mmCIF file of C-alpha atoms and ligand atoms in Angstrom:
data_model
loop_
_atom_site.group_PDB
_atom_site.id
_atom_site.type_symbol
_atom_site.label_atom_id
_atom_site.label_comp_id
_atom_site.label_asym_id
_atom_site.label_seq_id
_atom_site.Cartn_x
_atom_site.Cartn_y
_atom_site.Cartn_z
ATOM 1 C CA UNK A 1237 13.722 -29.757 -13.914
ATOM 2 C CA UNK A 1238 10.420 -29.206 -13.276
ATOM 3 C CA UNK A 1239 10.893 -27.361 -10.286
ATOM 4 C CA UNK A 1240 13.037 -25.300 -11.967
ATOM 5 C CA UNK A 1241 10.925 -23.857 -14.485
ATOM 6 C CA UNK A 1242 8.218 -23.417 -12.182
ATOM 7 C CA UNK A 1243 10.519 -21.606 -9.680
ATOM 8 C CA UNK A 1244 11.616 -19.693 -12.390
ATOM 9 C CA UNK A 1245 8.149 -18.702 -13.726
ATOM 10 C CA UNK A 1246 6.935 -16.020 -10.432
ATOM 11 C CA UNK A 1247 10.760 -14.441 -10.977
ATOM 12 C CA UNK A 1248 10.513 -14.037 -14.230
ATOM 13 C CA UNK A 1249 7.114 -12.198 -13.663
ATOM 14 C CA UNK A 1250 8.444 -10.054 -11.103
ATOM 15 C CA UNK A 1251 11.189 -9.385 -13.110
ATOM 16 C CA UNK A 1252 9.239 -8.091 -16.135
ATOM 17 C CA UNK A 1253 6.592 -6.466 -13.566
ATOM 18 C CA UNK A 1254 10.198 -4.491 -12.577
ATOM 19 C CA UNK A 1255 11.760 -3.524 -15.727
ATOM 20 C CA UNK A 1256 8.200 -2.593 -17.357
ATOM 21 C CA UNK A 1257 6.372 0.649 -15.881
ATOM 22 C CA UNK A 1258 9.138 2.816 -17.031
ATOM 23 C CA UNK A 1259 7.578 6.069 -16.846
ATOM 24 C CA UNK A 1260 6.351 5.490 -13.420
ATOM 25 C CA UNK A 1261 9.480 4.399 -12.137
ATOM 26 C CA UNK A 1262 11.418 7.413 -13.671
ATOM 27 C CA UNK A 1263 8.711 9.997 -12.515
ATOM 28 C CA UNK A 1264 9.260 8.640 -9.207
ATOM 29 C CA UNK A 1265 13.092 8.257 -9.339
ATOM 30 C CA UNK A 1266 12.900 12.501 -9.884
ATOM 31 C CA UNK A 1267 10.371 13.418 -7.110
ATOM 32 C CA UNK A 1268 12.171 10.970 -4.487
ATOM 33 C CA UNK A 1269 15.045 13.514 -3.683
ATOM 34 C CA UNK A 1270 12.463 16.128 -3.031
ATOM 35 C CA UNK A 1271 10.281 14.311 -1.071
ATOM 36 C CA UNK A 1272 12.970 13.548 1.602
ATOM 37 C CA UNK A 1273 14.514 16.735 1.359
ATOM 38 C CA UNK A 1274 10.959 17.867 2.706
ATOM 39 C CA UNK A 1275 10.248 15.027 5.036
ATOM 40 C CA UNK A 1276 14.034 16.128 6.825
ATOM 41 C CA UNK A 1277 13.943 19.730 6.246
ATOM 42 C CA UNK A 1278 17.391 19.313 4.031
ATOM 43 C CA UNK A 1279 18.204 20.528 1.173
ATOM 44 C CA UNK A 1280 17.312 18.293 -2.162
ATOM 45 C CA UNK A 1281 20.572 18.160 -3.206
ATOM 46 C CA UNK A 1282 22.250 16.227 -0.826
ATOM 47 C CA UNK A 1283 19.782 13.766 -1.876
ATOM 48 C CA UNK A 1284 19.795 10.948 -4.730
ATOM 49 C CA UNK A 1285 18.007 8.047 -5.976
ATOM 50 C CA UNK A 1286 19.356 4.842 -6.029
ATOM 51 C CA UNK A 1287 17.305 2.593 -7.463
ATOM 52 C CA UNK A 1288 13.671 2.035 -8.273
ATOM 53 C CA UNK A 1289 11.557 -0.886 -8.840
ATOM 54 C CA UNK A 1290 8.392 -1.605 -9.654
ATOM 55 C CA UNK A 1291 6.727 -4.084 -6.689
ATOM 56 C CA UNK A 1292 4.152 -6.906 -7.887
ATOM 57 C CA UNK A 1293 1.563 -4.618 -5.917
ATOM 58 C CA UNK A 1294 2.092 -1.724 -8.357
ATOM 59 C CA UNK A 1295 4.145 0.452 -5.321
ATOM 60 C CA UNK A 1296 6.965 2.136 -7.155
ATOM 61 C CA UNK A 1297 9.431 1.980 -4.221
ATOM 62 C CA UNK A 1298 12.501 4.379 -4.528
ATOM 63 C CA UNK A 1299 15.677 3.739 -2.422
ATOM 64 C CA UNK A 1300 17.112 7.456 -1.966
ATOM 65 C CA UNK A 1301 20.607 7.664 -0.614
ATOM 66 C CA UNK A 1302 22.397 10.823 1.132
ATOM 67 C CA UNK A 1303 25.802 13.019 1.216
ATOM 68 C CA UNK A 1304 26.345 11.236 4.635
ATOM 69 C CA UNK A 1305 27.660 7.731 4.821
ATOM 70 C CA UNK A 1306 24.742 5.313 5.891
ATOM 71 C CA UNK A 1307 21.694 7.718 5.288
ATOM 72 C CA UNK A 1308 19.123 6.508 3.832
ATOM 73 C CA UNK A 1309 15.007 6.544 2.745
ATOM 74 C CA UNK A 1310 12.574 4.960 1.325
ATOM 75 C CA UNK A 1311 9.937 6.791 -1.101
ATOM 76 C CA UNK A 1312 6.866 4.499 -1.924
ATOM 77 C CA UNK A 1313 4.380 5.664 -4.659
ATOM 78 C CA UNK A 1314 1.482 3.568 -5.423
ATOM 79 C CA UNK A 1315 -0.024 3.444 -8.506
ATOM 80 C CA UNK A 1316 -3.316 1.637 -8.112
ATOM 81 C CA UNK A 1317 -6.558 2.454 -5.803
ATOM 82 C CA UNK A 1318 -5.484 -1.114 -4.344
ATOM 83 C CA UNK A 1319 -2.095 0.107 -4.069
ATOM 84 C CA UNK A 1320 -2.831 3.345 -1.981
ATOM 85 C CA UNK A 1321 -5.634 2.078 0.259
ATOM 86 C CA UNK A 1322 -2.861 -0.690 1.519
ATOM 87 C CA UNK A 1323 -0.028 1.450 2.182
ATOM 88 C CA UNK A 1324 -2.690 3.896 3.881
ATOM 89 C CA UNK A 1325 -3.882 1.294 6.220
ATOM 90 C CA UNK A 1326 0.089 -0.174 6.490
ATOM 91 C CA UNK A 1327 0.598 3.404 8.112
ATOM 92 C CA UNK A 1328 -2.373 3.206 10.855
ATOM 93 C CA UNK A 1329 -0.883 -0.173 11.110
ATOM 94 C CA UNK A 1330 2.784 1.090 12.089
ATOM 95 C CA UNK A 1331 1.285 3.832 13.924
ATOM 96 C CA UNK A 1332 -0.823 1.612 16.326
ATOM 97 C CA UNK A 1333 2.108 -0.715 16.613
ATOM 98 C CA UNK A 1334 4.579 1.259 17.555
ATOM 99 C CA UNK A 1335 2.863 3.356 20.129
ATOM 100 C CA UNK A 1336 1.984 -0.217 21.898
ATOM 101 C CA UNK A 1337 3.822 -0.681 25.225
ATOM 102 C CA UNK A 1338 3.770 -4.254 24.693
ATOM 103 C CA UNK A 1339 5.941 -4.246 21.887
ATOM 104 C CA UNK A 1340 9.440 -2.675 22.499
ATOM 105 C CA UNK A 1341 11.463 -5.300 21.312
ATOM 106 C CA UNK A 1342 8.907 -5.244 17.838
ATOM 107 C CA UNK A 1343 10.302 -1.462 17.360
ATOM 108 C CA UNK A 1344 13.094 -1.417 15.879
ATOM 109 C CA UNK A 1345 12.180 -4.267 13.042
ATOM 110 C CA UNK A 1346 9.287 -1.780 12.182
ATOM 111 C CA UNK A 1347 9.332 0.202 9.527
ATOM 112 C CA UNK A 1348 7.907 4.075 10.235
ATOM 113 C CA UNK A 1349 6.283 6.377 7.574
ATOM 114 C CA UNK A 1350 8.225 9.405 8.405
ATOM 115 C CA UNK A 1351 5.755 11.308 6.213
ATOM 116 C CA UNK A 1352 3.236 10.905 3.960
ATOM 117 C CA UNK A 1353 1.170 13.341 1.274
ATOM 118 C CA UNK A 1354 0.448 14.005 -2.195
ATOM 119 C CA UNK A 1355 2.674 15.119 -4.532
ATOM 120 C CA UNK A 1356 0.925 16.424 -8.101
ATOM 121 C CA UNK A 1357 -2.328 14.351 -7.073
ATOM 122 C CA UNK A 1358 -0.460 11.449 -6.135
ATOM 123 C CA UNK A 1359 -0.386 9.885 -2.949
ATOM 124 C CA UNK A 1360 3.336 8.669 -1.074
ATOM 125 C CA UNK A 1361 5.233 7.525 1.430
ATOM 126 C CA UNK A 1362 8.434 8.398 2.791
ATOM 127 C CA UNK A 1363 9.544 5.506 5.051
ATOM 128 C CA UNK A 1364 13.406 5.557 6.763
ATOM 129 C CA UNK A 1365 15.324 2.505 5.123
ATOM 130 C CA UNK A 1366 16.156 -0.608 7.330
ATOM 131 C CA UNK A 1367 18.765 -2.249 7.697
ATOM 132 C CA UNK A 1368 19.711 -5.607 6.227
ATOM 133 C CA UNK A 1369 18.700 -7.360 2.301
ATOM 134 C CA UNK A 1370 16.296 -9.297 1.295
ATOM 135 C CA UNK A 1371 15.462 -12.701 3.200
ATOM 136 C CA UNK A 1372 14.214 -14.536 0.323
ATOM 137 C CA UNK A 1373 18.031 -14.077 -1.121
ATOM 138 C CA UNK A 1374 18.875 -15.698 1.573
ATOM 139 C CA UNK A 1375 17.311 -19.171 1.767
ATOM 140 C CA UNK A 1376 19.232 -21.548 -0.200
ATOM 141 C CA UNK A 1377 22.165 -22.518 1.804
ATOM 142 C CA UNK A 1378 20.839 -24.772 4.327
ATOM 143 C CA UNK A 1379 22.349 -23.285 7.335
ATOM 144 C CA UNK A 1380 21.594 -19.475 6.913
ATOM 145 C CA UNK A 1381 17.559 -20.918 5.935
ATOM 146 C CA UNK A 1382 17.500 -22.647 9.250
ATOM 147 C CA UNK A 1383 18.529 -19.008 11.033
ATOM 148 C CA UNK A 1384 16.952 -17.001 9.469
ATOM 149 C CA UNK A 1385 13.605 -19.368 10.071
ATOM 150 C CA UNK A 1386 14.642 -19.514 13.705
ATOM 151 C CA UNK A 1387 14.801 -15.562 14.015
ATOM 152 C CA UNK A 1388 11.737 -15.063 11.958
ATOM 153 C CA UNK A 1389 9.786 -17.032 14.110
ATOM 154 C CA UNK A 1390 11.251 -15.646 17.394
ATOM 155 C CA UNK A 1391 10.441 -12.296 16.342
ATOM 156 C CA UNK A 1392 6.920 -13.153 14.739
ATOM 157 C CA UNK A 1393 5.784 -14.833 18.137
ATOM 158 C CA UNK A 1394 7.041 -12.452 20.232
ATOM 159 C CA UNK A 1395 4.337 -10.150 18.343
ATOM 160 C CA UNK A 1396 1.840 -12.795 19.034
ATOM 161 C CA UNK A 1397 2.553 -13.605 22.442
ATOM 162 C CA UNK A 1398 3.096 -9.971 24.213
ATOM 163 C CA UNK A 1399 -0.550 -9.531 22.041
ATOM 164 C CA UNK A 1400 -2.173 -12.179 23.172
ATOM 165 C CA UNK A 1401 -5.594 -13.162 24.497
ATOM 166 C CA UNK A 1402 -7.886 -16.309 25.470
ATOM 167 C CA UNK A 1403 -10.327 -16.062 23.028
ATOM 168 C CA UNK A 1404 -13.707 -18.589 22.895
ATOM 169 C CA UNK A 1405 -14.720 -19.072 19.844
ATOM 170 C CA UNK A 1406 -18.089 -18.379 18.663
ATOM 171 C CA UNK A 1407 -19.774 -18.951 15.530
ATOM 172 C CA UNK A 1408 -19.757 -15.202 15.306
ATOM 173 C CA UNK A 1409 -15.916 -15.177 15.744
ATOM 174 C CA UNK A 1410 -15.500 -18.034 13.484
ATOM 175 C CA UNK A 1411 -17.797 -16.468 10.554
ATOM 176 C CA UNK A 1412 -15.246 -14.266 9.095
ATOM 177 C CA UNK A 1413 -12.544 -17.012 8.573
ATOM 178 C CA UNK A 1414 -15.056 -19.339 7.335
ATOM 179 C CA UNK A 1415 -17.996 -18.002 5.693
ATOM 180 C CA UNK A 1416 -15.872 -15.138 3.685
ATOM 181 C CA UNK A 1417 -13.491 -17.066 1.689
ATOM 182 C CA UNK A 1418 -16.297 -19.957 1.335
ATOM 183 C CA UNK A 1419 -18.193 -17.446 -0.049
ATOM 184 C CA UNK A 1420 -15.405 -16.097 -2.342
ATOM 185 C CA UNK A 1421 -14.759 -19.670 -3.281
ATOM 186 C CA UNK A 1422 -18.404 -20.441 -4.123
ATOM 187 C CA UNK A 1423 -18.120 -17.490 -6.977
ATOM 188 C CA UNK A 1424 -15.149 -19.511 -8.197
ATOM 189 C CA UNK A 1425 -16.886 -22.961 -8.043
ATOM 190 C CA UNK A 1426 -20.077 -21.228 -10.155
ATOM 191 C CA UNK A 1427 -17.635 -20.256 -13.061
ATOM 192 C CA UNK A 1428 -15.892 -24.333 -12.852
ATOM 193 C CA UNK A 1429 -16.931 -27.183 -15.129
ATOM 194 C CA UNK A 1430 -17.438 -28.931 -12.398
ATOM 195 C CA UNK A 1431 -19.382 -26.791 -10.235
ATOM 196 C CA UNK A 1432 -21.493 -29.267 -8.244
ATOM 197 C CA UNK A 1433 -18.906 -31.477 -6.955
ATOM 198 C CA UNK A 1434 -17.346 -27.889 -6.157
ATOM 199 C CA UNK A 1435 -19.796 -26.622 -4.425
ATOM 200 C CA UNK A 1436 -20.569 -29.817 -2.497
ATOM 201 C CA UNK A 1437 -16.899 -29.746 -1.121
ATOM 202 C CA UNK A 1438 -17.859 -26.133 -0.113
ATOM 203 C CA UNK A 1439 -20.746 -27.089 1.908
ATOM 204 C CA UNK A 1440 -18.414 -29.863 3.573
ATOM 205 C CA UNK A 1441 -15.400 -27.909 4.651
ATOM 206 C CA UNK A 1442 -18.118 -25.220 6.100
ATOM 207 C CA UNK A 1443 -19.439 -28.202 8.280
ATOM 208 C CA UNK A 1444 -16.169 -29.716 9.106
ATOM 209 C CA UNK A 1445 -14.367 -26.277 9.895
ATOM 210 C CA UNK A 1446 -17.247 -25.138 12.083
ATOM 211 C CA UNK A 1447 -17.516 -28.900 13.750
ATOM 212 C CA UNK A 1448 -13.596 -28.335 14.368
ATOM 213 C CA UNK A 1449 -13.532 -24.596 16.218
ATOM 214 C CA UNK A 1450 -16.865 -23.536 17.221
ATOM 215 C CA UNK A 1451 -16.645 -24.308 21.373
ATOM 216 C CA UNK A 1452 -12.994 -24.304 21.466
ATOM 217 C CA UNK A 1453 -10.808 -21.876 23.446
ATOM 218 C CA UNK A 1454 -7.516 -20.490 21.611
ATOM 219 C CA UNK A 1455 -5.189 -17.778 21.469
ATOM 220 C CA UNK A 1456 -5.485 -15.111 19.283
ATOM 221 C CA UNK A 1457 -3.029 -12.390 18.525
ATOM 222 C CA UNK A 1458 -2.392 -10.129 16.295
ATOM 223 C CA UNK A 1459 -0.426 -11.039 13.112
ATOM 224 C CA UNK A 1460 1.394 -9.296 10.441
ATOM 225 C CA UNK A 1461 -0.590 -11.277 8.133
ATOM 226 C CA UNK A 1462 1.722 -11.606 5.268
ATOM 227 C CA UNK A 1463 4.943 -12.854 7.016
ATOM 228 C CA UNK A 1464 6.867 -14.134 3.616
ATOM 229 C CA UNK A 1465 10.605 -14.241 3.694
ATOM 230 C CA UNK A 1466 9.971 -11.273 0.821
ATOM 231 C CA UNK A 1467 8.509 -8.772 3.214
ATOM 232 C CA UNK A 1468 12.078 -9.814 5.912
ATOM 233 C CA UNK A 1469 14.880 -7.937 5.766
ATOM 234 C CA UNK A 1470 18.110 -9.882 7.206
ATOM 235 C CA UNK A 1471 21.981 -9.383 7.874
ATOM 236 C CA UNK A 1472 24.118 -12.954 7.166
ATOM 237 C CA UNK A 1473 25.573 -14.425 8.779
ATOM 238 C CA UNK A 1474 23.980 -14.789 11.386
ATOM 239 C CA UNK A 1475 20.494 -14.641 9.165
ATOM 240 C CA UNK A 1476 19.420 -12.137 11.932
ATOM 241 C CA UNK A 1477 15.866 -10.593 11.044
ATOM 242 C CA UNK A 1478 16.632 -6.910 10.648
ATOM 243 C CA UNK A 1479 13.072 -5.469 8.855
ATOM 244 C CA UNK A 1480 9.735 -6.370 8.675
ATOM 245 C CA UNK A 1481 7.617 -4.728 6.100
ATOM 246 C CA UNK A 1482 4.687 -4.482 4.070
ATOM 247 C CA UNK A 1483 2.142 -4.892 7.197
ATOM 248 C CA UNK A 1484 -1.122 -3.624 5.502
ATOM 249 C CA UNK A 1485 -2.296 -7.299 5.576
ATOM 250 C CA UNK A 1486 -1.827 -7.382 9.603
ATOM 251 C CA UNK A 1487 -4.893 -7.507 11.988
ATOM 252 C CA UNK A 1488 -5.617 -7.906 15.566
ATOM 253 C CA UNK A 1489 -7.423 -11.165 17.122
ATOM 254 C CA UNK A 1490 -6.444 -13.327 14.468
ATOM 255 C CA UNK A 1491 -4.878 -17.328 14.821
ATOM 256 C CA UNK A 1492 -0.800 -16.559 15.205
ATOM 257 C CA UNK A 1493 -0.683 -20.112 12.756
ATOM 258 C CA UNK A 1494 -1.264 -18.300 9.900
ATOM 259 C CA UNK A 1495 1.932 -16.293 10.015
ATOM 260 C CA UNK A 1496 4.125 -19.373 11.473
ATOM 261 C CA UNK A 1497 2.794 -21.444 8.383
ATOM 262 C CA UNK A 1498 3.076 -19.192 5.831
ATOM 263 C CA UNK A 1499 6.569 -18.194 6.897
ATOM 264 C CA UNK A 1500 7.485 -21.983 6.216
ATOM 265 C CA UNK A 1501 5.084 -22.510 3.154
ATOM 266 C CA UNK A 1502 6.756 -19.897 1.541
ATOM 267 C CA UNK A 1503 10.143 -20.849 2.312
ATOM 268 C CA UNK A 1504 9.408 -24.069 0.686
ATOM 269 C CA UNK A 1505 7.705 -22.298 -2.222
ATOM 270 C CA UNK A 1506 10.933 -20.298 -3.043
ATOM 271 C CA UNK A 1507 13.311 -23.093 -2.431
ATOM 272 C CA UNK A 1508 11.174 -25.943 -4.181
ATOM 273 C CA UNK A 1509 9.461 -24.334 -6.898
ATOM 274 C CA UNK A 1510 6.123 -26.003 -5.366
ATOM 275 C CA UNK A 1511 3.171 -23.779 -5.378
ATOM 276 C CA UNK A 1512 1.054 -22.541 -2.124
ATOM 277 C CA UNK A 1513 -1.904 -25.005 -2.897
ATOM 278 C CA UNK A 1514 0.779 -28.030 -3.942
ATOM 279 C CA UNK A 1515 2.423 -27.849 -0.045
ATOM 280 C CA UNK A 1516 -0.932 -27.381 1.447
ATOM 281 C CA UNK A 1517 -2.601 -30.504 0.354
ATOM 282 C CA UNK A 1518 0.804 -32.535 1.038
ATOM 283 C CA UNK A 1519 0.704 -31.202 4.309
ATOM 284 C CA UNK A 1520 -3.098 -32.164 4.572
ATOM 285 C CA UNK A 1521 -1.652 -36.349 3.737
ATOM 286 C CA UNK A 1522 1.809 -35.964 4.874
ATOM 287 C CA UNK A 1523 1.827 -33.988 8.043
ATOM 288 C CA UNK A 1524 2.475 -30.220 8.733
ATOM 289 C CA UNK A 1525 6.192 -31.576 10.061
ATOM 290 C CA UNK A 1526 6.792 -33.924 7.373
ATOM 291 C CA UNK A 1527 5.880 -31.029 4.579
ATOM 292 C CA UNK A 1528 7.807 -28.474 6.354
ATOM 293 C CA UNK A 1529 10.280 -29.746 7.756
ATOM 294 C CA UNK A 1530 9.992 -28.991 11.293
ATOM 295 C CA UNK A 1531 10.224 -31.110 14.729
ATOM 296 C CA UNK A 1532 6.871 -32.126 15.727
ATOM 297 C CA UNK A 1533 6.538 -30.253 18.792
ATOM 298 C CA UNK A 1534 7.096 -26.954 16.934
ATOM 299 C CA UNK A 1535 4.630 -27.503 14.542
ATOM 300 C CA UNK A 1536 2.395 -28.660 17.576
ATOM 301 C CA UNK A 1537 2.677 -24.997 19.113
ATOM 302 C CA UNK A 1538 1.848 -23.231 16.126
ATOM 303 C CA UNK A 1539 -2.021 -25.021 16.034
ATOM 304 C CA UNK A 1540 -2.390 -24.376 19.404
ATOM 305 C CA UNK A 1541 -4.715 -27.370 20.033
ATOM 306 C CA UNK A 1542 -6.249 -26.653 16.335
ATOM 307 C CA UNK A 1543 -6.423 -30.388 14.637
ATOM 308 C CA UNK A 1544 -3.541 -29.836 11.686
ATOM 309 C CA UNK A 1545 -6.326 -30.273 9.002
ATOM 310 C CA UNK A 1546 -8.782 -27.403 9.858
ATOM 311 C CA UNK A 1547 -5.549 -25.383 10.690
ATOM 312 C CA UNK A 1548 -4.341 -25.777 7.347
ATOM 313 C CA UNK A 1549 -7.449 -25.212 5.477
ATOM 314 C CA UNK A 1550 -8.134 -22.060 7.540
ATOM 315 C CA UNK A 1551 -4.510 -21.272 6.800
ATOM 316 C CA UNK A 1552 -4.905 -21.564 2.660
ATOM 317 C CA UNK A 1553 -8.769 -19.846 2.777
ATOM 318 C CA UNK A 1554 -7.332 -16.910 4.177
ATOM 319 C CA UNK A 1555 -4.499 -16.797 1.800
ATOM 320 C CA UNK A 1556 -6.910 -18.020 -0.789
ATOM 321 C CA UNK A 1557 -9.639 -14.996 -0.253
ATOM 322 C CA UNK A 1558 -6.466 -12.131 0.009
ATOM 323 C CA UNK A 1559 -5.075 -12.506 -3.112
ATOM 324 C CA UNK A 1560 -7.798 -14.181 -5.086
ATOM 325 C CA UNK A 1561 -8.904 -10.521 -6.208
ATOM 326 C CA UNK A 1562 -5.314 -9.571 -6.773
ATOM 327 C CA UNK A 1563 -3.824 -7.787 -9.716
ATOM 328 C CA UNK A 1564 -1.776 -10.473 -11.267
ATOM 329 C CA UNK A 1565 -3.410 -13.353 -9.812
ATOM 330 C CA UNK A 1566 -6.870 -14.012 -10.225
ATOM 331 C CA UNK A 1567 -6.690 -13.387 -14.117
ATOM 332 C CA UNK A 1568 -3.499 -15.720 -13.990
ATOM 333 C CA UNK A 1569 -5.127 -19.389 -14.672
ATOM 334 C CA UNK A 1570 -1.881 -20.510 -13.622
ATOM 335 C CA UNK A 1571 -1.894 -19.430 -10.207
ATOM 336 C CA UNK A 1572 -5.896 -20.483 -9.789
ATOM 337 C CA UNK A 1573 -5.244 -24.135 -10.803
ATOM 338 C CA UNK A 1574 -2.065 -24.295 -8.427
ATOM 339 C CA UNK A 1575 -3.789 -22.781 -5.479
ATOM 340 C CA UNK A 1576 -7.825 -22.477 -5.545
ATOM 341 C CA UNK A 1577 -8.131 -25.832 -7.861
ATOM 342 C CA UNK A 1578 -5.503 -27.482 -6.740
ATOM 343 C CA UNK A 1579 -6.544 -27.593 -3.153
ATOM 344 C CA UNK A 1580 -10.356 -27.946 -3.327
ATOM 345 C CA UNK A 1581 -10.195 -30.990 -5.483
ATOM 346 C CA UNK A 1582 -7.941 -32.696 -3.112
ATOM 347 C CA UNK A 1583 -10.183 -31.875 0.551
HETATM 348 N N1 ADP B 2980 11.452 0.613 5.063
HETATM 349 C C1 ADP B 2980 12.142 -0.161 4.205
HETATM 350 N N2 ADP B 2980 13.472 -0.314 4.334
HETATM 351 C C2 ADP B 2980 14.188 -1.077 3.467
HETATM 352 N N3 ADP B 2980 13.649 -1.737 2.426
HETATM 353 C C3 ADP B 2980 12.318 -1.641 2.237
HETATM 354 C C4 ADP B 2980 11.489 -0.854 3.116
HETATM 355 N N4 ADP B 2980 10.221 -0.946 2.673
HETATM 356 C C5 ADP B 2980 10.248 -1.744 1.574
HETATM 357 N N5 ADP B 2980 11.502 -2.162 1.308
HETATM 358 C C6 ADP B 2980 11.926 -3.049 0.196
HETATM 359 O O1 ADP B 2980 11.009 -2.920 -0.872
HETATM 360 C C7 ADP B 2980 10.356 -4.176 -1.148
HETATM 361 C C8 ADP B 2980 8.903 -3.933 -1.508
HETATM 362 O O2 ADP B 2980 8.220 -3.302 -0.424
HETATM 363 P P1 ADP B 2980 6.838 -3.849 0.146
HETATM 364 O O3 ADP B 2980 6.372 -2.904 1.198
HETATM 365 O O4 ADP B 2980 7.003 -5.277 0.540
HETATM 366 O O5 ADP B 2980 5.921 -3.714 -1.147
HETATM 367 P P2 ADP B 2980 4.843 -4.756 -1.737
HETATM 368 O O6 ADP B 2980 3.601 -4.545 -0.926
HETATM 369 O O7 ADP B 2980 4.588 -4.321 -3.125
HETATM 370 O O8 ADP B 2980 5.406 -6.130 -1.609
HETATM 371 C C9 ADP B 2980 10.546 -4.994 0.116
HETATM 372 O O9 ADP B 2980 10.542 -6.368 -0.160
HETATM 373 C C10 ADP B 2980 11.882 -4.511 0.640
HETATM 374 O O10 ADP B 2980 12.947 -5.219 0.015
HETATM 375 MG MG1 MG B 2981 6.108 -7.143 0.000
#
C-alpha cells in the first residue's frame, strides 16, 4: 500500500505538470505544423499535431503527424533558460555522436535535430520521431522488464565500449565527481538541523572516495548520462530498444556504471515505488545484486574493479548534484528527504 501511493505520487505530478501549461502547449500545438512544413520544404497543410505534452523539464514536445502513412516529427519548445540551454547542448551532443565512426550501430537509436531556430523569440527543435513507445510502460510484466533490461544494456555498453579508454585516475580526474557534489551537498548540510554530524559525513565520504579511486586504472567512456527507462523508446514484444533520447546529460570520459546503475535503479523505482536514495543505501547493506536483481558477475562488470560502495556513492552524488538544482525538485522536501537525506544519514 505504501508503495502504491508513493509510486503514485511522481505520476500524479507529471500528470498535473502535463495537463497544466495550457497556453504553452496550445501555442505550440499551432506553430508545430509550420515548423515541419519548413524543416521539409512541404507544404503546412499536409501537416497536423497530434498531441502535446508538457515534459517535467518544461519542453513542450509536439508529436506532428503527416498526409503519408508513417510520417512523422517531433517539435520541442522549451520554456525555461534551463530548458533551452539542455536541448542546445542535446543537439552538439547528437551532432558529435553521430558523425563518430565508432558508433554505427548507436545511429539509428539516435534521435537527430533536423532543424532548429527561433520562432517569435522562441527557441525549438524539430527532431524526426522514432520508432517504438515508451519503455517505462513497459516494465511490469516480468518477462518484457527482463528484455527490455537486456537490450538497454546491450545498446548502452556498446556506446561505452566502442568509446572507451584506460584512464588513470588522478586526483585531478577524480575532483569533479567528488569535490562538486560534496560541495553542493555541504550547502545542503549548512541549511540541516543537524549540520555538524552532516558535514562530518561530508568530510568522510571525501576521504573514503578519494582513498578508493585515486591510483586506480579504469575505463572510462562516454555515457548518455541519464539512461532511465523514460528517455527509451521500445517495440514489445520483443522489448527491443528502438530510441534513445533526451542526451543533454551525456559526457565523454565518464565511469559507464553510472548509466548501467541507473538504468536498474530506476527500473526498480518505477516498479517498486522506492525512491533513488531508498535503493541506494539498500544496495550499500544488501549488495548491488541483491538490490537489483542481477547475477553477480553482471553487476561485477559494471564497477569495473570499483569496490560496490564508492561505486554507488559516486553513482547517487552525481545524480544527487544534477537534479538537486532542478525545477521541481530541490523545492520538493519530499524528494530531498528521499534522496539527499535519506542517503547521507545512512553512509
Ligand atoms: N525523437 C523522438 N521520437 C519519439 N519520441 C520522442 C522523441 N523525443 C522525445 N520523445 C518523447 O517525448 C518524451 C520527452 O522527451 P525528452 O527529450 O525526454 O524530454 P525531457 O528532457 O523533458 O524528459 C520522451 O520520453 C519520449 O517519449
Ligand atoms: Mg526525458
Amino acid at each position: 500500500m505504501r508503495a502504491a501511493v508513493q509510486w503514485a505520487q511522481p505520476v500524479l505530478r507529471n500528470r498535473l505538470a502535463c495537463w497544466q501549461h495550457r497556453p504553452e502547449r496550445g501555442w505550440t500545438a499551432t506553430v508545430a505544423p509550420r515548423l515541419i512544413a519548413q524543416a521539409t520544404a512541404t507544404h503546412a497543410s499536409r501537416w497536423r499535431t497530434e498531441t502535446v505534452t508538457f515534459t517535467s523539464t518544461a519542453v513542450a514536445v509536439a508529436t506532428v503527424g503527416g498526409s503519408r502513412p508513417g510520417e512523422r516529427w517531433i517539435v520541442k519548445v522549451p520554456w525555461t533558460d534551463q530548458a533551452v540551454d539542455g536541448l542546445r547542448r542535446q543537439a552538439e551532443v547528437l551532432d558529435l555522436l553521430r558523425a563518430d565512426p565508432r558508433l554505427p550501430d548507436l545511429r539509428p537509436v539516435l534521435p537527430s535535430c533536423a532543424a532548429q531556430g527561433e520562432v517569435e523569440g522562441r527557441y525549438y527543435c524539430v527532431e524526426r520521431a522514432l520508432r517504438g513507445g515508451p519503455a517505462s510502460g513497459m516494465l511490469l510484466r516480468r518477462t518484457r522488464r527482463a528484455a527490455l533490461l537486456a537490450s538497454a544494456s546491450r545498446v548502452v555498453r556498446d556506446l561505452h565500449e566502442r568509446t572507451r579508454e584506460l584512464t588513470r585516475l588522478h586526483p585531478s580526474t577524480v575532483a569533479p565527481w567528488v569535490d562538486a557534489p560534496l560541495q553542493r551537498l555541504e550547502e545542503y548540510a549548512a541549511t540541516h538541523p543537524e549540520r555538524d554530524r552532516l558535514r562530518d559525513t561530508l568530510r568522510r565520504l571525501r576521504e573514503e572516495l578519494l582513498a578508493a579511486l585515486v591510483g586506480r586504472t579504469v575505463h572510462t567512456s562516454w555515457i548518455h548520462g541519464d539512461f532511465w527507462p523514460g528517455n527509451l523508446l521500445a517495440v514489445t514484444p520483443p522489448g527491443q530498444v528502438t530510441g534513445i533520447v533526451d542526451w543533454d546529460r551525456a559526457s565523454a570520459r565518464q565511469l559507464p556504471l553510472h548509466d548501467l546503475l541507473h538504468l536498474h535503479v530506476l527500473t526498480r523505482r518505477l516498479t517498486r515505488g522506492d525512491e533513488l536514495g531508498e535503493i541506494v543505501v539498500h544496495a550499500l547493506r544488501h549488495g548491488v545484486e541483491r538490490t537489483l536483481d542481477v547475477p553477480a558477475d553482471e553487476a561485477a562488470t559494471w564497477l569495473d574493479g570499483i569496490p560496490p560502495r564508492p561505486a554507488l556513492l559516486l553513482y547517487w552524488m552525481r545524480h544527487i548534484l544534477l537534479f538537486i538544482d532542478s525545477e521541481g525538485d530541490h523545492d520538493d522536501p519530499r524528494w530531498i528527504r528521499g534522496n539527499v537525506e535519506r542517503v547521507l544519514v545512512n553512509v
